[in-house]
CSV table of C-alpha atoms in Angstrom, one decimal:
chain,number,residue,atom,x,y,z
K,343,MET,CA,2.9,-12.7,-32.9
K,344,LEU,CA,4.6,-13.2,-29.5
K,345,PRO,CA,7.6,-11.0,-28.4
K,346,VAL,CA,10.7,-13.2,-27.7
K,347,ILE,CA,12.8,-12.7,-24.6
K,348,ASP,CA,16.2,-14.4,-24.9
K,349,TYR,CA,17.2,-15.3,-21.4
K,350,ARG,CA,20.1,-17.5,-22.3
K,351,GLY,CA,23.3,-16.7,-20.6
K,352,SER,CA,21.6,-14.0,-18.6
K,353,GLY,CA,22.4,-13.2,-15.0
K,354,ARG,CA,19.6,-10.8,-14.7
K,355,ASP,CA,16.6,-11.2,-12.5
K,356,PRO,CA,13.9,-12.7,-14.8
K,357,ALA,CA,11.2,-10.8,-12.9
K,358,GLU,CA,12.6,-7.6,-14.3
K,359,GLN,CA,11.9,-8.7,-17.9
K,360,LEU,CA,8.7,-10.6,-17.7
K,361,PRO,CA,5.4,-9.1,-19.0
K,362,ARG,CA,2.4,-8.4,-16.9
K,363,ALA,CA,-1.0,-6.9,-17.6
K,364,PRO,CA,-0.7,-3.1,-17.3
K,365,ALA,CA,-1.8,-1.8,-14.0
K,366,ALA,CA,-4.9,0.3,-14.2
K,367,ASP,CA,-5.0,3.8,-12.8
K,368,LEU,CA,-6.8,2.8,-9.7
K,369,ALA,CA,-7.1,6.1,-7.8
K,370,GLU,CA,-10.4,7.2,-9.4
K,371,ALA,CA,-11.9,3.7,-9.3
K,372,ARG,CA,-10.9,3.1,-5.7
K,373,ALA,CA,-12.3,6.4,-4.6
K,374,GLY,CA,-15.6,5.7,-6.3
K,375,VAL,CA,-15.8,2.2,-4.8
K,376,ARG,CA,-14.9,3.5,-1.3
K,377,ALA,CA,-17.7,6.1,-1.5
K,378,LEU,CA,-20.2,3.5,-2.7
K,379,VAL,CA,-19.3,1.0,0.0
K,380,ALA,CA,-19.6,3.7,2.7
K,381,ASP,CA,-23.0,4.7,1.2
K,382,VAL,CA,-24.3,1.1,1.5
K,383,ALA,CA,-23.0,0.9,5.0
K,384,GLU,CA,-24.9,4.0,5.9
K,385,ARG,CA,-28.1,3.9,3.8
K,386,GLY,CA,-28.5,0.2,3.2
K,387,ASP,CA,-31.2,-0.7,0.8
K,388,HIS,CA,-31.6,2.8,-0.6
K,389,ALA,CA,-27.9,3.0,-1.6
K,390,VAL,CA,-28.1,-0.5,-3.2
K,391,ALA,CA,-31.2,0.5,-5.2
K,392,ASP,CA,-29.6,3.7,-6.3
K,393,ALA,CA,-26.4,1.9,-7.5
K,394,ALA,CA,-28.5,-0.7,-9.4
K,395,ARG,CA,-30.3,2.1,-11.3
K,396,ARG,CA,-27.0,3.8,-12.0
K,397,PHE,CA,-24.8,0.9,-13.0
K,398,ASP,CA,-27.2,-1.9,-14.0
K,399,GLY,CA,-30.0,0.3,-15.5
K,400,VAL,CA,-32.7,-1.5,-13.5
K,401,ASP,CA,-35.1,-0.2,-11.0
K,402,LEU,CA,-36.0,-3.1,-8.7
K,403,PRO,CA,-37.6,-2.7,-5.3
K,404,PRO,CA,-35.8,-4.6,-2.5
K,405,ALA,CA,-38.7,-7.0,-2.3
K,406,ALA,CA,-37.8,-8.2,-5.9
K,407,TRP,CA,-34.1,-8.6,-5.3
K,408,ARG,CA,-34.3,-12.2,-4.0
K,409,ALA,CA,-35.1,-14.9,-6.5
K,410,THR,CA,-38.1,-16.9,-5.4
K,411,ASP,CA,-38.1,-20.7,-5.0
K,412,ASP,CA,-40.4,-20.9,-8.0
K,413,GLU,CA,-37.9,-18.8,-10.1
K,414,LEU,CA,-35.0,-21.0,-9.0
K,415,ALA,CA,-36.9,-24.2,-9.8
K,416,ALA,CA,-37.9,-22.8,-13.2
K,417,ALA,CA,-34.2,-21.9,-13.9
K,418,GLU,CA,-33.1,-25.3,-13.0
K,419,ARG,CA,-35.7,-26.9,-15.3
K,420,SER,CA,-34.7,-24.6,-18.2
K,421,LEU,CA,-31.1,-25.7,-18.1
K,422,ASP,CA,-30.0,-27.4,-21.4
K,423,PRO,CA,-29.7,-31.1,-20.7
K,424,SER,CA,-26.1,-31.2,-21.7
K,425,LEU,CA,-25.3,-28.2,-19.5
K,426,ARG,CA,-27.2,-29.7,-16.6
K,427,ALA,CA,-25.2,-33.0,-17.0
K,428,ALA,CA,-21.9,-31.1,-17.2
K,429,LEU,CA,-22.7,-29.1,-14.1
K,430,LEU,CA,-23.7,-32.2,-12.2
K,431,ASP,CA,-20.4,-33.9,-13.2
K,432,ALA,CA,-18.4,-30.9,-12.3
K,433,ILE,CA,-20.1,-30.7,-8.9
K,434,ASP,CA,-19.3,-34.3,-8.2
K,435,ARG,CA,-15.6,-33.8,-9.2
K,436,VAL,CA,-15.1,-30.6,-7.3
K,437,ARG,CA,-17.0,-31.9,-4.2
K,438,ALA,CA,-14.9,-35.1,-4.0
K,439,PHE,CA,-11.6,-33.2,-3.9
K,440,HIS,CA,-12.8,-30.4,-1.6
K,441,GLN,CA,-14.3,-32.8,0.9
K,442,ALA,CA,-11.0,-34.6,1.0
K,443,GLN,CA,-9.4,-31.3,2.1
K,444,ARG,CA,-11.3,-31.4,5.4
K,445,PRO,CA,-8.8,-31.2,8.2
K,446,THR,CA,-9.1,-33.3,11.3
K,447,ASP,CA,-9.4,-31.7,14.7
K,448,LEU,CA,-6.2,-31.9,16.7
K,449,ILE,CA,-6.0,-33.0,20.3
K,450,TRP,CA,-2.6,-32.8,22.1
K,451,GLU,CA,-2.2,-34.4,25.5
K,452,GLU,CA,1.6,-35.0,25.7
K,453,ARG,CA,2.1,-33.0,28.9
K,454,PRO,CA,0.4,-34.4,32.1
K,455,GLY,CA,-2.8,-32.6,33.0
K,456,VAL,CA,-2.8,-30.6,29.8
K,457,ARG,CA,-5.3,-31.0,27.0
K,458,LEU,CA,-4.9,-28.7,24.0
K,459,ALA,CA,-7.1,-28.8,20.9
K,460,GLN,CA,-7.6,-27.2,17.6
K,461,ARG,CA,-11.1,-27.4,16.1
K,462,PHE,CA,-12.1,-26.3,12.6
K,463,VAL,CA,-15.4,-24.5,12.8
K,464,PRO,CA,-17.4,-23.6,9.6
K,465,LEU,CA,-18.4,-20.0,9.1
K,466,ASP,CA,-22.0,-19.3,9.8
K,467,ARG,CA,-22.8,-17.6,6.5
K,468,ALA,CA,-20.8,-17.5,3.2
K,469,GLY,CA,-21.5,-14.9,0.5
K,470,VAL,CA,-20.7,-15.7,-3.1
K,471,TYR,CA,-20.5,-13.3,-6.0
K,472,VAL,CA,-20.9,-14.6,-9.5
K,473,PRO,CA,-20.7,-12.4,-12.6
K,474,GLY,CA,-23.7,-12.5,-14.9
K,475,GLY,CA,-23.6,-9.4,-17.0
K,476,LEU,CA,-21.7,-9.6,-20.4
K,477,GLY,CA,-20.7,-13.1,-19.6
K,478,ALA,CA,-22.3,-15.7,-17.3
K,479,TYR,CA,-20.2,-18.3,-15.6
K,480,PRO,CA,-22.2,-21.1,-14.0
K,481,SER,CA,-18.8,-22.9,-13.4
K,482,SER,CA,-18.0,-20.1,-10.9
K,483,VAL,CA,-21.1,-21.0,-8.9
K,484,VAL,CA,-19.7,-24.5,-8.6
K,485,MET,CA,-16.2,-23.4,-7.7
K,486,ASN,CA,-17.4,-21.1,-4.9
K,487,VAL,CA,-20.4,-22.9,-3.4
K,488,VAL,CA,-19.1,-26.4,-3.3
K,489,PRO,CA,-16.1,-25.6,-1.0
K,490,ALA,CA,-18.4,-23.8,1.3
K,491,GLN,CA,-20.7,-26.7,1.4
K,492,ALA,CA,-17.8,-29.1,1.9
K,493,ALA,CA,-16.7,-27.1,4.9
K,494,GLY,CA,-20.2,-27.4,6.4
K,495,VAL,CA,-21.3,-23.8,6.1
K,496,PRO,CA,-25.0,-23.9,7.0
K,497,SER,CA,-26.1,-20.8,5.1
K,498,ILE,CA,-24.9,-19.6,1.7
K,499,ALA,CA,-26.0,-16.4,0.0
K,500,LEU,CA,-25.3,-15.9,-3.7
K,501,ALA,CA,-25.3,-12.5,-5.4
K,502,THR,CA,-25.4,-12.0,-9.2
K,503,PRO,CA,-26.2,-9.1,-11.5
K,504,PRO,CA,-29.9,-8.6,-12.3
K,505,GLY,CA,-29.4,-8.2,-16.0
K,506,SER,CA,-31.4,-5.8,-18.1
K,507,ASP,CA,-34.6,-7.6,-17.4
K,508,GLY,CA,-34.0,-7.7,-13.6
K,509,ARG,CA,-34.4,-11.5,-13.5
K,510,GLY,CA,-30.7,-12.6,-13.3
K,511,HIS,CA,-29.0,-14.9,-15.8
K,512,PRO,CA,-30.9,-18.2,-15.9
K,513,SER,CA,-27.8,-20.4,-16.0
K,514,ILE,CA,-26.5,-18.8,-12.8
K,515,LEU,CA,-29.9,-19.3,-11.1
K,516,GLY,CA,-30.1,-22.8,-12.4
K,517,ALA,CA,-26.6,-23.8,-11.2
K,518,ALA,CA,-27.5,-22.4,-7.8
K,519,ALA,CA,-30.6,-24.4,-7.6
K,520,LEU,CA,-28.8,-27.6,-8.6
K,521,LEU,CA,-26.5,-27.0,-5.6
K,522,GLY,CA,-29.4,-26.4,-3.3
K,523,VAL,CA,-28.7,-22.7,-2.8
K,524,ARG,CA,-32.0,-21.0,-2.1
K,525,GLU,CA,-30.8,-17.5,-1.2
K,526,VAL,CA,-30.0,-15.8,-4.5
K,527,TRP,CA,-29.8,-12.0,-4.6
K,528,ARG,CA,-30.1,-10.2,-8.0
K,529,ILE,CA,-27.6,-7.5,-7.1
K,530,GLY,CA,-24.5,-6.8,-9.0
K,531,GLY,CA,-21.2,-5.0,-8.7
K,532,ALA,CA,-19.5,-3.4,-5.7
K,533,GLN,CA,-23.0,-2.7,-4.2
K,534,ALA,CA,-23.5,-6.5,-3.9
K,535,VAL,CA,-20.3,-7.0,-2.1
K,536,ALA,CA,-21.1,-4.1,0.3
K,537,ALA,CA,-24.6,-5.4,0.9
K,538,LEU,CA,-23.4,-8.9,1.7
K,539,ALA,CA,-20.6,-7.6,4.0
K,540,TYR,CA,-22.5,-5.0,5.9
K,541,GLY,CA,-26.0,-6.3,5.7
K,542,THR,CA,-29.1,-4.2,4.9
K,543,ARG,CA,-32.7,-4.3,6.0
K,544,THR,CA,-33.3,-6.7,3.2
K,545,VAL,CA,-30.0,-8.6,2.8
K,546,PRO,CA,-28.6,-10.3,5.9
K,547,ARG,CA,-24.9,-9.9,6.4
K,548,VAL,CA,-22.4,-12.7,5.8
K,549,ASP,CA,-19.1,-13.8,7.2
K,550,SER,CA,-17.2,-14.1,3.9
K,551,VAL,CA,-17.4,-12.9,0.3
K,552,THR,CA,-15.7,-14.8,-2.4
K,553,GLY,CA,-16.0,-15.0,-6.2
K,554,PRO,CA,-14.7,-13.4,-9.4
K,555,GLY,CA,-15.8,-10.0,-10.7
K,556,ASN,CA,-14.6,-6.9,-12.5
K,557,LEU,CA,-12.2,-4.3,-11.1
K,558,TYR,CA,-15.0,-2.7,-9.0
K,559,VAL,CA,-15.9,-6.0,-7.4
K,560,ALA,CA,-12.3,-6.6,-6.5
K,561,LEU,CA,-11.9,-3.2,-5.0
K,562,ALA,CA,-15.1,-3.5,-3.0
K,563,LYS,CA,-13.7,-6.7,-1.5
K,564,ARG,CA,-10.6,-4.8,-0.4
K,565,GLU,CA,-12.9,-2.2,1.2
K,566,VAL,CA,-14.9,-4.7,3.2
K,567,ALA,CA,-11.9,-7.0,4.2
K,568,ASP,CA,-12.1,-5.7,7.8
K,569,ARG,CA,-15.7,-6.8,8.0
K,570,VAL,CA,-15.7,-10.2,6.4
K,571,ARG,CA,-13.2,-12.8,5.1
K,572,THR,CA,-12.5,-12.4,1.4
K,573,ASP,CA,-10.6,-14.4,-1.1
K,574,GLY,CA,-7.9,-12.9,-3.3
K,575,PHE,CA,-8.2,-9.8,-5.4
K,576,PRO,CA,-7.7,-11.3,-8.8
K,577,GLY,CA,-6.6,-9.4,-11.8
K,578,PRO,CA,-6.5,-10.5,-15.5
K,579,THR,CA,-5.9,-14.3,-16.0
K,580,GLU,CA,-2.5,-15.7,-16.8
K,581,VAL,CA,-0.7,-18.9,-17.8
K,582,ALA,CA,2.9,-20.0,-18.1
K,583,VAL,CA,3.6,-23.0,-20.3
K,584,MET,CA,6.9,-24.7,-19.7
K,585,ALA,CA,7.7,-26.8,-22.8
K,586,ASP,CA,10.8,-28.6,-24.0
K,587,ALA,CA,11.7,-30.5,-27.1
K,588,THR,CA,9.3,-33.3,-26.1
K,589,ALA,CA,6.3,-31.0,-26.2
K,590,ASP,CA,3.7,-31.2,-29.0
K,591,PRO,CA,3.7,-27.8,-30.7
K,592,ARG,CA,0.0,-27.9,-31.4
K,593,LEU,CA,-0.8,-28.5,-27.7
K,594,VAL,CA,1.3,-25.5,-26.8
K,595,ALA,CA,-0.5,-23.4,-29.4
K,596,VAL,CA,-4.1,-24.3,-28.4
K,597,ASP,CA,-3.4,-23.8,-24.7
K,598,LEU,CA,-2.0,-20.3,-25.3
K,599,VAL,CA,-5.1,-19.4,-27.3
K,600,ALA,CA,-7.4,-20.9,-24.7
K,601,GLN,CA,-6.0,-18.7,-22.0
K,602,ALA,CA,-5.9,-15.6,-24.2
K,603,GLU,CA,-9.6,-15.8,-25.1
K,604,HIS,CA,-10.5,-15.0,-21.5
K,605,ASP,CA,-9.4,-11.3,-21.7
K,606,PRO,CA,-7.4,-8.9,-23.9
K,607,LEU,CA,-5.3,-8.4,-20.7
K,608,ALA,CA,-4.6,-12.1,-20.3
K,609,ALA,CA,-0.9,-12.8,-19.9
K,610,CYS,CA,0.4,-15.9,-21.8
K,611,LEU,CA,4.0,-17.0,-21.3
K,612,LEU,CA,5.8,-19.8,-23.2
K,613,ILE,CA,9.0,-20.8,-21.5
K,614,THR,CA,11.3,-23.1,-23.4
K,615,ASP,CA,14.9,-24.2,-23.6
K,616,ASP,CA,14.4,-25.3,-27.3
K,617,PRO,CA,14.3,-22.5,-29.9
K,618,ASP,CA,13.2,-25.0,-32.5
K,619,LEU,CA,10.0,-25.7,-30.5
K,620,TRP,CA,9.0,-22.0,-30.8
K,621,LYS,CA,9.7,-22.2,-34.5
K,622,ALA,CA,7.3,-25.1,-34.7
K,623,VAL,CA,4.7,-23.5,-32.5
K,624,GLU,CA,4.6,-20.1,-34.2
K,625,PRO,CA,2.8,-21.0,-37.5
K,626,ILE,CA,0.4,-23.3,-35.7
K,627,LEU,CA,-0.4,-20.5,-33.3
K,628,ALA,CA,-1.1,-18.2,-36.2
K,629,ASP,CA,-3.6,-20.7,-37.6
K,630,GLU,CA,-5.3,-21.2,-34.3
K,631,VAL,CA,-5.7,-17.5,-33.7
K,632,ALA,CA,-7.1,-17.0,-37.2
K,633,ASP,CA,-9.8,-19.6,-36.6
K,634,THR,CA,-10.7,-18.8,-33.0
K,635,ALA,CA,-14.1,-17.3,-32.1
K,636,HIS,CA,-12.6,-14.4,-30.1
K,637,ARG,CA,-9.8,-13.5,-32.4
K,638,ASP,CA,-9.6,-9.8,-31.5
K,639,ARG,CA,-9.1,-10.3,-27.8
K,640,VAL,CA,-6.7,-13.2,-28.4
K,641,GLU,CA,-4.5,-11.1,-30.7
K,642,ARG,CA,-4.5,-8.3,-28.2
K,643,ALA,CA,-3.5,-10.5,-25.3
K,644,LEU,CA,-0.7,-12.3,-27.2
K,645,ALA,CA,0.7,-9.0,-28.6
K,646,GLY,CA,0.3,-7.1,-25.3
K,647,GLN,CA,1.5,-8.8,-22.1
K,648,SER,CA,2.6,-12.1,-23.5
K,649,ALA,CA,6.0,-13.5,-24.6
K,650,VAL,CA,8.2,-16.4,-25.4
K,651,VAL,CA,11.2,-16.8,-23.0
K,652,ILE,CA,14.1,-18.9,-24.3
K,653,CYS,CA,16.3,-20.3,-21.6
K,654,ASP,CA,19.5,-22.3,-21.3
K,655,ASP,CA,18.0,-25.4,-19.6
K,656,LEU,CA,15.3,-26.7,-17.3
K,657,ASP,CA,16.6,-25.0,-14.2
K,658,ALA,CA,16.6,-21.7,-15.9
K,659,MET,CA,13.0,-22.4,-17.2
K,660,LEU,CA,12.0,-23.1,-13.6
K,661,ARG,CA,13.6,-19.9,-12.4
K,662,VAL,CA,11.6,-17.9,-14.9
K,663,ALA,CA,8.4,-19.6,-14.0
K,664,GLU,CA,9.0,-19.1,-10.3
K,665,ALA,CA,9.7,-15.4,-10.9
K,666,PHE,CA,6.4,-15.0,-12.8
K,667,ALA,CA,4.5,-17.0,-10.1
K,668,PRO,CA,1.6,-17.6,-12.5
K,669,GLU,CA,-2.0,-18.3,-11.8
K,670,HIS,CA,-1.7,-21.4,-14.0
K,671,LEU,CA,1.6,-23.3,-14.7
K,672,GLU,CA,1.4,-26.0,-17.3
K,673,LEU,CA,4.3,-28.5,-17.6
K,674,LEU,CA,4.9,-30.0,-21.0
K,675,VAL,CA,8.4,-31.3,-20.3
K,676,ARG,CA,10.3,-34.5,-19.6
K,677,ASP,CA,9.5,-36.1,-16.3
K,678,ALA,CA,6.8,-33.5,-15.6
K,679,PRO,CA,5.8,-35.0,-12.2
K,680,ALA,CA,9.3,-34.6,-10.9
K,681,VAL,CA,9.4,-31.0,-12.2
K,682,ALA,CA,6.0,-30.3,-10.5
K,683,ALA,CA,7.4,-31.4,-7.2
K,684,ARG,CA,10.0,-28.6,-7.4
K,685,VAL,CA,7.5,-25.8,-8.1
K,686,ARG,CA,6.8,-23.4,-5.2
K,687,HIS,CA,5.2,-20.4,-6.8
K,688,ALA,CA,2.1,-21.1,-8.8
K,689,GLY,CA,-1.6,-20.9,-8.2
K,690,ALA,CA,-2.2,-24.3,-9.7
K,691,VAL,CA,0.1,-26.7,-11.6
K,692,PHE,CA,-1.0,-28.8,-14.6
K,693,VAL,CA,1.2,-31.8,-15.2
K,694,GLY,CA,1.8,-33.4,-18.5
K,695,PRO,CA,0.0,-33.3,-21.9
K,696,TRP,CA,-3.3,-34.8,-20.7
K,697,THR,CA,-3.9,-32.1,-18.0
K,698,PRO,CA,-4.6,-28.8,-19.8
K,699,VAL,CA,-5.5,-25.7,-17.9
K,700,ALA,CA,-8.9,-25.8,-19.5
K,701,LEU,CA,-9.6,-29.0,-17.6
K,702,GLY,CA,-8.9,-27.2,-14.4
K,703,ASP,CA,-11.4,-24.5,-15.3
K,704,TYR,CA,-14.2,-26.9,-15.3
K,705,ALA,CA,-13.7,-30.6,-14.5
K,706,ALA,CA,-10.4,-31.5,-12.9
K,707,GLY,CA,-11.8,-31.1,-9.4
K,708,THR,CA,-9.3,-28.5,-8.3
K,709,ASN,CA,-10.6,-24.9,-7.9
K,710,HIS,CA,-10.4,-22.3,-10.7
K,711,VAL,CA,-10.4,-19.3,-8.3
K,712,LEU,CA,-6.7,-18.7,-8.2
K,713,PRO,CA,-4.2,-15.9,-7.3
K,714,THR,CA,-2.9,-13.7,-10.1
K,715,ALA,CA,-0.4,-10.9,-10.7
K,716,GLY,CA,2.4,-12.7,-8.9
K,717,THR,CA,0.4,-13.1,-5.7
K,718,ALA,CA,0.9,-16.9,-6.0
K,719,ARG,CA,4.2,-16.2,-4.1
K,720,PHE,CA,2.1,-15.9,-0.9
K,721,ALA,CA,-1.5,-16.7,-1.7
K,722,GLY,CA,-3.4,-19.9,-2.8
K,723,GLY,CA,-6.5,-20.8,-4.6
K,724,LEU,CA,-9.9,-21.0,-3.1
K,725,SER,CA,-10.4,-24.1,-1.0
K,726,ILE,CA,-12.3,-25.5,2.0
K,727,TYR,CA,-10.0,-23.6,4.3
K,728,ASP,CA,-11.5,-20.3,3.2
K,729,PHE,CA,-14.7,-21.3,4.9
K,730,LEU,CA,-13.3,-22.8,8.1
K,731,ARG,CA,-12.1,-21.0,11.2
K,732,PRO,CA,-9.5,-22.7,13.4
K,733,MET,CA,-10.3,-22.4,17.1
K,734,GLN,CA,-7.9,-23.4,19.8
K,735,VAL,CA,-9.1,-24.9,23.1
K,736,ALA,CA,-7.0,-25.3,26.3
K,737,GLU,CA,-7.8,-27.3,29.4
K,738,PHE,CA,-5.4,-27.7,32.4
K,739,ASP,CA,-5.9,-29.4,35.7
K,740,ARG,CA,-4.5,-27.9,38.9
K,741,PRO,CA,-1.1,-29.7,39.0
K,742,ALA,CA,-0.5,-28.7,35.4
K,743,LEU,CA,-1.4,-25.1,36.2
K,744,ALA,CA,1.0,-25.1,39.2
K,745,ALA,CA,3.8,-26.4,36.9
K,746,ALA,CA,3.2,-23.5,34.5
K,747,ALA,CA,2.8,-20.8,37.2
K,748,PRO,CA,6.5,-19.8,37.4
K,749,THR,CA,6.6,-19.1,33.7
K,750,VAL,CA,3.4,-17.0,33.8
K,751,ALA,CA,4.8,-15.1,36.9
K,752,ALA,CA,8.1,-14.3,35.3
K,753,LEU,CA,6.7,-13.2,31.9
K,754,SER,CA,3.9,-11.2,33.5
K,755,THR,CA,6.4,-9.4,35.7
K,756,ALA,CA,8.7,-8.7,32.7
K,757,GLU,CA,5.8,-7.3,30.8
K,758,ASP,CA,4.4,-5.3,33.7
K,759,LEU,CA,1.1,-7.1,33.7
K,760,PRO,CA,0.9,-8.1,37.3
K,761,ALA,CA,-2.8,-9.0,37.2
K,762,HIS,CA,-2.0,-11.8,34.7
K,763,GLY,CA,0.4,-13.3,37.3
K,764,ARG,CA,-2.2,-12.9,40.1
K,765,ALA,CA,-4.9,-14.7,38.0
K,766,VAL,CA,-2.7,-17.8,38.2
K,767,ALA,CA,-1.2,-17.3,41.6
K,768,VAL,CA,-4.5,-17.1,43.4
K,769,ARG,CA,-5.4,-20.5,42.0
K,770,VAL,CA,-2.2,-22.3,42.9
K,771,ALA,CA,-1.0,-20.6,46.1
K,772,VAL,CA,-4.1,-21.5,48.1
K,773,VAL,CA,-4.0,-25.3,47.3
K,774,ASP,CA,-2.8,-27.4,50.2
K,775,PRO,CA,0.5,-29.0,49.2
K,776,ALA,CA,-0.5,-32.4,50.5
K,777,GLN,CA,-3.7,-32.3,48.5
K,778,LEU,CA,-1.8,-31.2,45.4
K,779,ALA,CA,0.5,-34.1,45.9
K,780,ASN,CA,-2.4,-36.5,46.2
K,781,GLU,CA,-4.1,-35.1,43.2
K,782,THR,CA,-0.9,-35.4,41.2
K,783,ALA,CA,-0.7,-39.0,42.3
K,784,GLY,CA,-4.2,-39.6,41.0
K,785,ALA,CA,-6.2,-39.4,44.2
K,786,GLY,CA,-8.7,-37.3,42.3
K,787,ARG,CA,-9.9,-35.2,45.2
K,788,THR,CA,-10.8,-31.5,44.5
K,789,PRO,CA,-8.9,-29.2,47.0
K,790,ARG,CA,-10.8,-26.4,48.7
K,791,LEU,CA,-9.8,-22.9,47.8
K,792,ARG,CA,-9.3,-20.1,50.2
K,793,ASP,CA,-9.0,-16.4,49.5
K,794,THR,CA,-5.5,-15.0,49.3
K,795,ALA,CA,-5.6,-14.1,53.1
K,796,GLY,CA,-6.7,-17.6,53.9
K,797,SER,CA,-9.7,-16.3,55.9
K,798,ARG,CA,-12.7,-17.8,54.1
K,799,PRO,CA,-13.6,-20.6,51.7
K,800,ALA,CA,-13.7,-19.5,48.0
K,801,GLY,CA,-15.8,-22.4,46.7
K,802,GLU,CA,-15.2,-25.7,44.9
K,803,GLY,CA,-13.6,-26.6,41.6
K,804,GLY,CA,-10.8,-25.1,39.5
K,805,ARG,CA,-12.9,-23.4,36.8
């Protein structure tokens, strides 16, 4: 069922052997998305409405795009009680972890007369995209909205496909209402991303666009990345399960199936140093696949871009996992916490038998919007930092400026930017040395400034 890669005794780069979901032929899709985004930027509402008729099969006037407060309240009331309770619990768990991520502002005053600061400022408006066509994912509402709220973003706009009836999926609207989101746009696909990023007569523009979606949504985020902050551009989901002789074969099997049921293009990797473990897993996996609700897509995923990699030892297993840089890395090995501390390349790490990836999808508290396709080598999962902007602040007094003036003069001369040097020189050259000495000693008097010729007063103060 799973192809086997024997990596034992191999000196080859594991990245050359590992499976990945096949890359789509993007040229045509990218061209179409680029044209659509440009059309929305130019024609606004008219382009969005045309795209909705073409791709969603609905003809909604712009006045009907935004869900009303009554519609949101009705969607919240219609939530199944068990789903409502689950959403509230997930919200609490995700909010607690993301609020704990909030960085503290930095103030540095180690040099006399210098005060440097770094403040973390929330974005003004966050745009969230949540799929709601063939599948509806209220958990994605939680995973995108809660970090923005934890960051202190004052305005959040959510876009989701209108559905065949033009009303939007009730579980998406209900989850938004539970979170207090009152701006929900029934717009789907690449046109929603473009409308949020550029703004139209009806849809106010945002400062960021995050959230999962199909290929066209991902490509649209690439097109607008010079206009707004975006999260990653995720591809098909993936998991790597590192398991040794201590692992329970059934847990390995059910976790592979759980990931494969997402998508026929899901990549599922079992990495082990124990061939007997795979022998034990294989028949259990066959039984689990036969009984699963989405057998066709699971079988296609496992036979397509999935594999068992047999290694010499734990170090080799870790090298394989690091080369794969998976979205999810699950550790079913001895001393899993110690192994987790060694991991550098993974979107999220799930440690030990009681922490399955499925828990992270819904209720661990960590975020399930994670990098795929090897981008975990340089990218991370969605967090509060995606909705904060660090801003640096500098404040010098005159003696401190005078101390830095020679450095500014030398560098501005070397770079042939003499006006830079002059901007500092006119401030320090006209200060009476005695006054400067008094001020340095703490006299606290503000020296008078003269123009560079010394012929007339130039006012008070240094700013």
